[in-house]
Amino acid sequence: MTPPPPEHPNWAALVPGGVQPWKTLSSRVLVGGFRVVLEDRVQTPSGAEVRYQYRPRGPRAAFVLPVTGAGEAVLIRQYRYPLGATVWEVVAGGVEPGEDLLEAAARELAEEVGGVAGEWVALPGFYPQPSISGVVFYSLLALGVTLGNTAHEDSEVIERVTLPLPEVYRMLEAGEIHDGPSSLTLWHARRHLAERGLL
């Protein structure tokens, strides 16, 4: 494995702030297990008491745009049950508890597209749904990717597709990539690809 990339400067800011204007009066678990959902009774700064259902802070996921040595992007088309649709995405997956972020990104790259990266570039991280979720997404650019055999989970319906980078960015601009985190990962990667003469 290649050395880990430097963290993107914004990653350090993706932590709880200092002063918390809402006061938690009580909390209970609505859904346990892998995707915990809490319901808290809170008091807002105006004094109003409300119930708030949300996923707590803690879970992380890595989003990876793989680019081969030939300068082609490797995307996936994945069936998403909640949508009842197959959508274009970059490689992505959850970071297991105690797992290093780069290790998770490399694992997902290998599992979903059979890829191994020659170089990693850290991109900005972000909150995908801050009104209902404390999940943090970290995006990365994987360069010099070589492709081999995939190792999909039993529940995954994934097609690996290799495309010229200009075509991927045409798709992005045309609104053909409907997955928000994938679109943002592509947007953040664009400058790095242009600087390297790949786009």
XYZ file of N, CA and C in Angstrom:
597
model
N 0.855 -1.200 0.000
C 0.000 0.000 0.000
C 0.881 1.236 0.000
N 0.447 2.231 -0.740
C 1.184 3.489 -0.792
C 1.012 4.241 0.528
N 1.929 5.160 0.819
C 1.796 5.942 2.053
C 0.484 6.723 2.053
N -0.058 6.986 3.223
C -1.321 7.719 3.276
C -1.154 9.146 2.769
N -2.206 9.697 2.185
C -2.108 11.079 1.708
C -2.168 12.021 2.891
N -1.678 13.230 2.691
C -1.904 14.209 3.756
C -3.397 14.446 3.880
N -3.852 14.685 5.083
C -5.272 14.988 5.247
C -5.581 16.310 4.561
N -6.783 16.397 4.020
C -7.193 17.672 3.454
C -7.353 18.669 4.607
N -6.992 19.935 4.399
C -7.093 20.912 5.493
C -8.469 21.015 6.125
N -9.541 20.746 5.360
C -10.867 20.924 5.953
C -11.276 19.745 6.838
N -10.548 18.621 6.778
C -10.933 17.462 7.583
C -10.898 17.773 9.088
N -9.943 18.589 9.499
C -9.818 18.916 10.923
C -11.009 19.720 11.439
N -11.721 20.394 10.536
C -12.868 21.214 10.939
C -14.152 20.396 11.046
N -14.133 19.133 10.629
C -15.352 18.316 10.637
C -15.546 17.649 11.991
N -15.611 18.477 13.024
C -15.761 18.015 14.413
C -16.819 18.885 15.094
N -17.343 18.441 16.227
C -18.332 19.282 16.929
C -17.749 20.646 17.287
N -18.614 21.657 17.290
C -18.189 23.005 17.646
C -18.108 23.176 19.153
N -17.754 24.372 19.584
C -17.597 24.631 21.012
C -18.930 24.790 21.730
N -19.546 25.959 21.593
C -20.801 26.246 22.281
C -21.940 25.503 21.587
N -22.756 24.794 22.368
C -23.900 24.065 21.836
C -25.174 24.806 22.248
N -25.865 25.478 21.324
C -27.019 26.301 21.689
C -28.265 25.500 22.061
N -28.343 24.226 21.684
C -29.481 23.394 22.071
C -29.110 22.567 23.296
N -30.057 22.416 24.202
C -29.837 21.630 25.426
C -30.580 20.301 25.291
N -29.863 19.196 25.465
C -30.482 17.868 25.401
C -31.122 17.558 26.749
N -32.432 17.330 26.745
C -33.168 17.026 27.971
C -33.272 15.518 28.201
N -33.404 14.745 27.125
C -33.445 13.284 27.222
C -33.127 12.705 25.856
N -32.732 11.441 25.846
C -32.376 10.788 24.591
C -32.748 9.321 24.660
N -33.253 8.781 23.544
C -33.545 7.352 23.497
C -33.209 6.811 22.113
N -32.887 5.512 22.072
C -32.536 4.854 20.820
C -33.814 4.362 20.150
N -34.076 4.845 18.938
C -35.217 4.368 18.161
C -34.847 3.138 17.344
N -33.648 3.168 16.769
C -33.144 2.056 15.957
C -31.724 1.772 16.398
N -31.453 0.538 16.800
C -30.102 0.157 17.187
C -29.396 -0.501 16.021
N -28.200 -1.025 16.274
C -27.481 -1.751 15.245
C -26.565 -0.880 14.422
N -26.428 -1.243 13.119
C -25.461 -0.593 12.249
C -25.793 0.865 11.984
N -27.069 1.178 11.769
C -27.478 2.566 11.506
C -28.363 3.054 12.648
N -27.729 3.498 13.699
C -28.430 3.951 14.893
C -29.233 5.212 14.588
N -30.464 5.258 15.108
C -31.296 6.462 15.024
C -31.731 6.808 16.438
N -31.509 8.049 16.839
C -31.882 8.521 18.168
C -33.071 9.470 18.078
N -33.801 9.559 19.168
C -34.802 10.610 19.320
C -34.498 11.332 20.623
N -34.188 12.614 20.507
C -33.882 13.435 21.673
C -34.998 14.432 21.922
N -35.191 14.730 23.178
C -36.046 15.849 23.558
C -35.082 16.980 23.880
N -35.204 18.090 23.138
C -34.240 19.177 23.271
C -34.948 20.498 23.528
N -34.173 21.403 24.088
C -34.665 22.770 24.293
C -33.833 23.688 23.406
N -34.509 24.467 22.568
C -33.823 25.372 21.649
C -33.510 26.686 22.359
N -32.686 27.537 21.768
C -32.361 28.814 22.407
C -33.576 29.682 22.719
N -34.678 29.499 21.958
C -35.885 30.299 22.223
C -36.670 29.764 23.413
N -36.250 28.592 23.937
C -36.958 27.987 25.058
C -37.952 26.918 24.642
N -38.187 26.767 23.354
C -39.120 25.744 22.865
C -38.535 24.352 23.077
N -39.397 23.400 23.410
C -38.985 22.006 23.526
C -39.488 21.245 22.313
N -38.586 20.509 21.665
C -38.945 19.748 20.474
C -38.332 18.356 20.562
N -38.907 17.440 19.778
C -38.322 16.099 19.630
C -37.572 16.075 18.306
N -36.375 15.488 18.314
C -35.512 15.490 17.135
C -35.012 14.078 16.887
N -35.313 13.559 15.698
C -34.847 12.226 15.315
C -33.684 12.376 14.340
N -32.606 11.623 14.587
C -31.403 11.806 13.780
C -30.441 10.631 13.969
N -29.483 10.531 13.037
C -28.363 9.611 13.182
C -27.247 10.369 13.888
N -26.703 9.850 14.979
C -25.689 10.596 15.730
C -24.360 10.677 14.992
N -23.547 11.621 15.419
C -22.201 11.783 14.864
C -21.378 10.543 15.181
N -20.482 10.201 14.306
C -19.611 9.048 14.527
C -19.343 8.258 13.265
N -20.400 7.775 12.573
C -20.139 7.002 11.352
C -19.429 7.846 10.288
N -18.518 7.188 9.559
C -17.777 7.839 8.488
C -17.862 6.978 7.234
N -17.690 7.598 6.091
C -17.635 6.857 4.833
C -16.596 7.507 3.942
N -15.994 6.690 3.065
C -15.002 7.175 2.112
C -15.577 7.102 0.707
N -15.365 8.160 -0.077
C -15.791 8.236 -1.473
C -14.546 8.419 -2.332
N -14.393 7.553 -3.331
C -13.153 7.502 -4.105
C -13.446 7.610 -5.595
N -12.780 8.563 -6.263
C -12.800 8.619 -7.719
C -11.546 7.918 -8.216
N -11.658 6.708 -8.786
C -10.496 6.018 -9.314
C -10.194 6.476 -10.745
N -8.918 6.719 -11.019
C -8.465 7.095 -12.357
C -7.301 6.182 -12.726
N -7.400 5.514 -13.862
C -6.367 4.574 -14.286
C -5.130 5.306 -14.795
N -4.058 4.549 -15.005
C -2.842 5.118 -15.556
C -3.046 5.679 -16.947
N -4.061 5.177 -17.651
C -4.384 5.678 -18.989
C -5.258 6.929 -18.938
N -5.574 7.385 -17.730
C -6.358 8.608 -17.589
C -7.846 8.415 -17.756
N -8.339 7.210 -17.473
C -9.780 6.949 -17.546
C -10.355 6.827 -16.147
N -11.583 7.302 -15.995
C -12.289 7.184 -14.712
C -12.957 5.825 -14.631
N -13.027 5.302 -13.405
C -13.716 4.041 -13.165
C -14.914 4.348 -12.266
N -16.106 4.310 -12.854
C -17.331 4.532 -12.105
C -18.062 3.207 -11.947
N -19.078 3.225 -11.106
C -19.936 2.056 -10.982
C -21.378 2.460 -11.240
N -22.155 1.499 -11.712
C -23.610 1.637 -11.771
C -24.134 0.664 -10.750
N -24.823 1.197 -9.719
C -25.252 0.365 -8.599
C -26.755 0.479 -8.380
N -27.383 -0.672 -8.171
C -28.812 -0.678 -7.859
C -29.000 -0.238 -6.416
N -29.895 0.720 -6.212
C -30.197 1.226 -4.867
C -31.657 0.937 -4.545
N -31.860 0.049 -3.598
C -33.205 -0.415 -3.266
C -34.156 0.711 -2.852
N -33.747 1.661 -1.983
C -34.694 2.725 -1.608
C -35.193 3.540 -2.794
N -34.367 3.651 -3.838
C -34.764 4.411 -5.021
C -35.507 3.555 -6.036
N -35.288 2.245 -5.985
C -35.813 1.378 -7.031
C -35.164 1.717 -8.359
N -33.878 2.117 -8.324
C -33.195 2.577 -9.535
C -31.718 2.240 -9.457
N -31.100 2.139 -10.624
C -29.656 1.965 -10.736
C -29.048 3.318 -11.063
N -28.042 3.724 -10.291
C -27.479 5.074 -10.441
C -25.964 5.009 -10.623
N -25.443 6.036 -11.289
C -24.000 6.200 -11.434
C -23.417 6.670 -10.106
N -22.274 6.096 -9.712
C -21.616 6.486 -8.469
C -20.109 6.346 -8.613
N -19.374 7.010 -7.724
C -17.962 6.698 -7.540
C -17.902 5.556 -6.530
N -16.730 5.009 -6.327
C -16.534 3.959 -5.325
C -16.787 4.558 -3.941
N -17.490 3.829 -3.095
C -17.767 4.359 -1.760
C -18.097 3.242 -0.792
N -17.907 3.540 0.489
C -18.288 2.578 1.513
C -17.981 3.102 2.894
N -18.578 2.463 3.877
C -18.404 2.869 5.264
C -17.029 2.519 5.810
N -16.577 3.346 6.750
C -15.344 3.082 7.483
C -15.736 2.301 8.731
N -15.182 1.108 8.887
C -15.509 0.271 10.036
C -14.956 0.896 11.314
N -15.586 0.635 12.468
C -15.054 1.161 13.734
C -13.594 0.743 13.927
N -12.750 1.713 14.208
C -11.334 1.445 14.425
C -10.510 1.327 13.154
N -11.163 1.396 11.985
C -10.450 1.269 10.719
C -9.893 2.619 10.287
N -8.673 2.612 9.753
C -8.062 3.808 9.196
C -8.821 4.222 7.936
N -8.956 5.512 7.725
C -9.727 6.016 6.594
C -9.144 5.560 5.257
N -7.829 5.643 5.096
C -7.212 5.225 3.835
C -7.353 3.717 3.636
N -7.245 2.945 4.713
C -7.440 1.498 4.604
C -8.849 1.187 4.118
N -9.832 1.924 4.625
C -11.213 1.719 4.191
C -11.378 2.082 2.718
N -10.767 3.197 2.306
C -10.857 3.614 0.905
C -10.216 2.575 -0.010
N -9.048 2.063 0.385
C -8.354 1.052 -0.415
C -9.155 -0.248 -0.458
N -9.772 -0.609 0.651
C -10.602 -1.822 0.701
C -11.793 -1.700 -0.229
N -12.489 -0.560 -0.182
C -13.646 -0.360 -1.048
C -13.241 -0.322 -2.523
N -12.096 0.297 -2.811
C -11.595 0.342 -4.179
C -11.363 -1.078 -4.704
N -10.772 -1.924 -3.881
C -10.509 -3.308 -4.282
C -11.803 -4.108 -4.426
N -12.716 -3.933 -3.479
C -13.951 -4.723 -3.500
C -14.859 -4.333 -4.661
N -15.074 -3.037 -4.840
C -16.096 -2.594 -5.797
C -15.628 -2.623 -7.248
N -14.346 -2.283 -7.503
C -13.879 -2.263 -8.896
C -12.614 -3.088 -9.113
N -12.133 -3.789 -8.081
C -10.914 -4.568 -8.224
C -9.691 -3.704 -8.399
N -9.709 -2.505 -7.825
C -8.657 -1.534 -8.059
C -7.597 -1.459 -6.981
N -6.394 -1.086 -7.408
C -5.283 -0.770 -6.507
C -4.714 0.560 -6.983
N -4.574 1.514 -6.069
C -4.124 2.866 -6.432
C -2.613 2.996 -6.331
N -2.049 3.779 -7.248
C -0.636 4.111 -7.170
C -0.389 5.356 -6.338
N -1.401 6.228 -6.247
C -1.275 7.491 -5.512
C -2.652 7.915 -5.021
N -2.665 8.514 -3.830
C -3.912 9.021 -3.258
C -3.818 10.534 -3.075
N -4.916 11.232 -3.360
C -5.007 12.673 -3.132
C -6.242 12.918 -2.267
N -6.034 13.559 -1.115
C -7.155 13.866 -0.224
C -7.944 15.047 -0.767
N -9.263 14.907 -0.794
C -10.178 15.963 -1.227
C -10.988 16.420 -0.021
N -11.703 17.539 -0.113
C -12.487 18.003 1.025
C -13.533 16.981 1.476
N -13.730 16.924 2.789
C -14.801 16.117 3.362
C -16.043 16.970 3.520
N -17.172 16.315 3.835
C -18.414 17.070 3.927
C -19.468 16.293 4.716
N -20.507 17.013 5.124
C -21.673 16.426 5.797
C -22.761 16.208 4.739
N -23.209 14.972 4.510
C -24.183 14.744 3.437
C -25.602 15.190 3.758
N -26.037 15.042 5.010
C -27.407 15.430 5.385
C -27.410 15.984 6.809
N -26.838 17.167 7.026
C -26.648 17.652 8.389
C -27.924 17.902 9.176
N -29.071 17.974 8.519
C -30.309 18.201 9.263
C -30.799 16.933 9.957
N -30.382 15.762 9.471
C -30.870 14.506 10.069
C -29.764 13.505 10.366
N -28.511 13.849 10.060
C -27.452 12.863 10.223
C -26.130 13.498 10.625
N -25.425 12.820 11.532
C -24.092 13.249 11.930
C -22.993 12.527 11.172
N -23.348 11.798 10.122
C -22.372 11.070 9.321
C -21.456 12.053 8.606
N -20.156 11.697 8.507
C -19.174 12.521 7.809
C -18.635 11.725 6.627
N -18.604 12.339 5.444
C -18.073 11.711 4.243
C -16.726 12.339 3.904
N -15.760 11.498 3.575
C -14.424 11.940 3.184
C -14.190 11.503 1.744
N -13.767 12.427 0.885
C -13.564 12.081 -0.515
C -12.083 12.074 -0.858
N -11.741 11.161 -1.767
C -10.357 10.995 -2.195
C -10.297 10.745 -3.693
N -9.153 11.084 -4.272
C -8.862 10.801 -5.665
C -7.788 9.722 -5.677
N -8.059 8.619 -6.369
C -7.086 7.527 -6.492
C -6.527 7.561 -7.906
N -5.216 7.735 -8.040
C -4.571 7.851 -9.342
C -3.717 6.628 -9.646
N -3.469 6.402 -10.925
C -2.659 5.263 -11.331
C -3.278 3.939 -10.942
N -4.592 3.863 -11.019
C -5.310 2.667 -10.564
C -5.169 1.538 -11.584
N -4.809 0.370 -11.082
C -4.827 -0.850 -11.885
C -6.040 -1.669 -11.463
N -6.650 -2.359 -12.430
C -7.898 -3.075 -12.174
C -7.687 -4.582 -12.210
N -8.385 -5.254 -11.303
C -8.359 -6.707 -11.240
C -9.746 -7.228 -10.951
N -9.822 -8.312 -10.202
C -11.104 -8.930 -9.877
C -11.798 -8.192 -8.745
N -13.105 -8.066 -8.865
C -13.916 -7.422 -7.818
C -14.302 -8.451 -6.758
N -14.824 -7.965 -5.640
C -15.288 -8.839 -4.555
C -16.543 -8.225 -3.953
N -17.640 -8.229 -4.715
C -18.878 -7.610 -4.268
C -19.534 -8.404 -3.147
N -20.235 -7.673 -2.281
C -21.032 -8.315 -1.238
C -22.256 -8.953 -1.881
N -22.860 -9.915 -1.179
C -24.019 -10.620 -1.719
C -25.176 -9.682 -2.040
N -25.279 -8.582 -1.288
C -26.406 -7.656 -1.488
C -26.147 -6.635 -2.588
N -24.929 -6.588 -3.126
C -24.581 -5.550 -4.084
C -24.838 -5.992 -5.524
N -25.445 -5.088 -6.286
C -25.620 -5.274 -7.722
C -24.864 -4.117 -8.369
N -23.616 -4.402 -8.789
C -22.695 -3.363 -9.246
C -22.127 -3.721 -10.610
N -22.101 -2.730 -11.494
C -21.442 -2.861 -12.788
C -20.285 -1.865 -12.821
N -19.082 -2.356 -13.099
C -17.909 -1.491 -13.229
C -17.847 -0.943 -14.657
N -17.669 0.381 -14.772
C -17.631 1.016 -16.096
C -16.425 1.948 -16.154
N -15.576 1.760 -17.171
C -14.416 2.622 -17.386
C -14.744 3.591 -18.515
N -14.570 4.884 -18.232
C -14.956 5.935 -19.177
C -13.865 6.993 -19.293
N -13.738 7.638 -20.447
C -12.822 8.783 -20.554
C -13.255 9.887 -19.585
N -12.290 10.525 -18.962
C -12.621 11.583 -18.003
C -13.495 12.681 -18.599
N -13.245 13.155 -19.831
C -14.135 14.188 -20.388
C -15.592 13.722 -20.466
N -15.821 12.448 -20.745
C -17.186 11.942 -20.802
C -17.829 11.942 -19.415
N -17.061 11.590 -18.395
C -17.595 11.602 -17.026
C -18.000 13.017 -16.633
N -17.166 13.998 -16.989
C -17.500 15.376 -16.623
C -18.615 15.951 -17.497
N -18.768 15.437 -18.690
C -19.949 15.798 -19.488
C -21.201 15.286 -18.793
N -21.140 14.038 -18.301
C -22.270 13.446 -17.578
C -22.599 14.249 -16.323
N -21.552 14.668 -15.607
C -21.759 15.460 -14.392
C -22.470 16.764 -14.725
N -21.992 17.472 -15.741
C -22.576 18.766 -16.106
C -23.978 18.619 -16.675
N -24.262 17.477 -17.287
C -25.592 17.238 -17.856
C -26.595 16.753 -16.813
N -26.140 16.545 -15.588
C -27.041 16.089 -14.537
C -27.359 14.609 -14.618
N -26.485 13.836 -15.244
C -26.733 12.406 -15.397
C -26.205 11.589 -14.217
N -25.429 12.218 -13.345
C -24.944 11.546 -12.133
C -25.798 12.064 -10.982
N -26.729 11.240 -10.529
C -27.743 11.681 -9.573
C -27.323 11.538 -8.117
N -26.272 10.785 -7.845
C -25.813 10.594 -6.471
C -25.045 11.833 -6.021
N -25.543 12.493 -4.978
C -24.955 13.745 -4.524
C -23.503 13.635 -4.089
N -23.157 12.695 -3.189
C -21.757 12.594 -2.776
C -20.808 12.277 -3.934
N -21.257 11.470 -4.893
C -20.414 11.181 -6.059
C -20.195 12.445 -6.883
N -21.255 13.234 -7.067
C -21.136 14.477 -7.820
C -20.164 15.444 -7.149
N -20.243 15.551 -5.827
C -19.363 16.470 -5.108
C -17.914 15.975 -5.139
N -17.714 14.669 -5.046
C -16.363 14.109 -5.149
C -15.770 14.429 -6.518
N -16.557 14.247 -7.573
C -16.097 14.584 -8.925
C -15.772 16.072 -9.034
N -16.606 16.916 -8.471
C -16.396 18.360 -8.533
C -15.078 18.740 -7.851
N -14.825 18.176 -6.664
C -13.592 18.498 -5.934
C -12.349 17.944 -6.637
N -12.501 16.834 -7.366
C -11.345 16.225 -8.045
C -10.953 16.969 -9.314
N -11.858 17.725 -9.857
C -11.658 18.329 -11.184
C -10.379 19.159 -11.276
N -10.136 20.010 -10.302
C -8.944 20.873 -10.349
C -7.663 20.043 -10.364
N -7.611 19.007 -9.537
C -6.416 18.158 -9.470
C -6.171 17.439 -10.797
N -7.248 16.990 -11.428
C -7.131 16.303 -12.717
C -6.649 17.264 -13.803
N -7.177 18.490 -13.776
C -6.773 19.501 -14.759
C -5.303 19.878 -14.570
N -4.880 20.032 -13.305
C -3.494 20.402 -13.039
C -2.516 19.347 -13.524
N -2.952 18.085 -13.554
C -2.085 16.985 -14.002
C -2.235 16.712 -15.499
N -3.027 17.537 -16.181
C -3.202 17.364 -17.611
C -4.074 16.179 -17.995
N -4.872 15.703 -17.053
C -5.747 14.553 -17.306
C -7.118 14.980 -17.784
N -7.419 16.253 -17.684
C -8.755 16.747 -18.049
C -8.636 18.093 -18.758
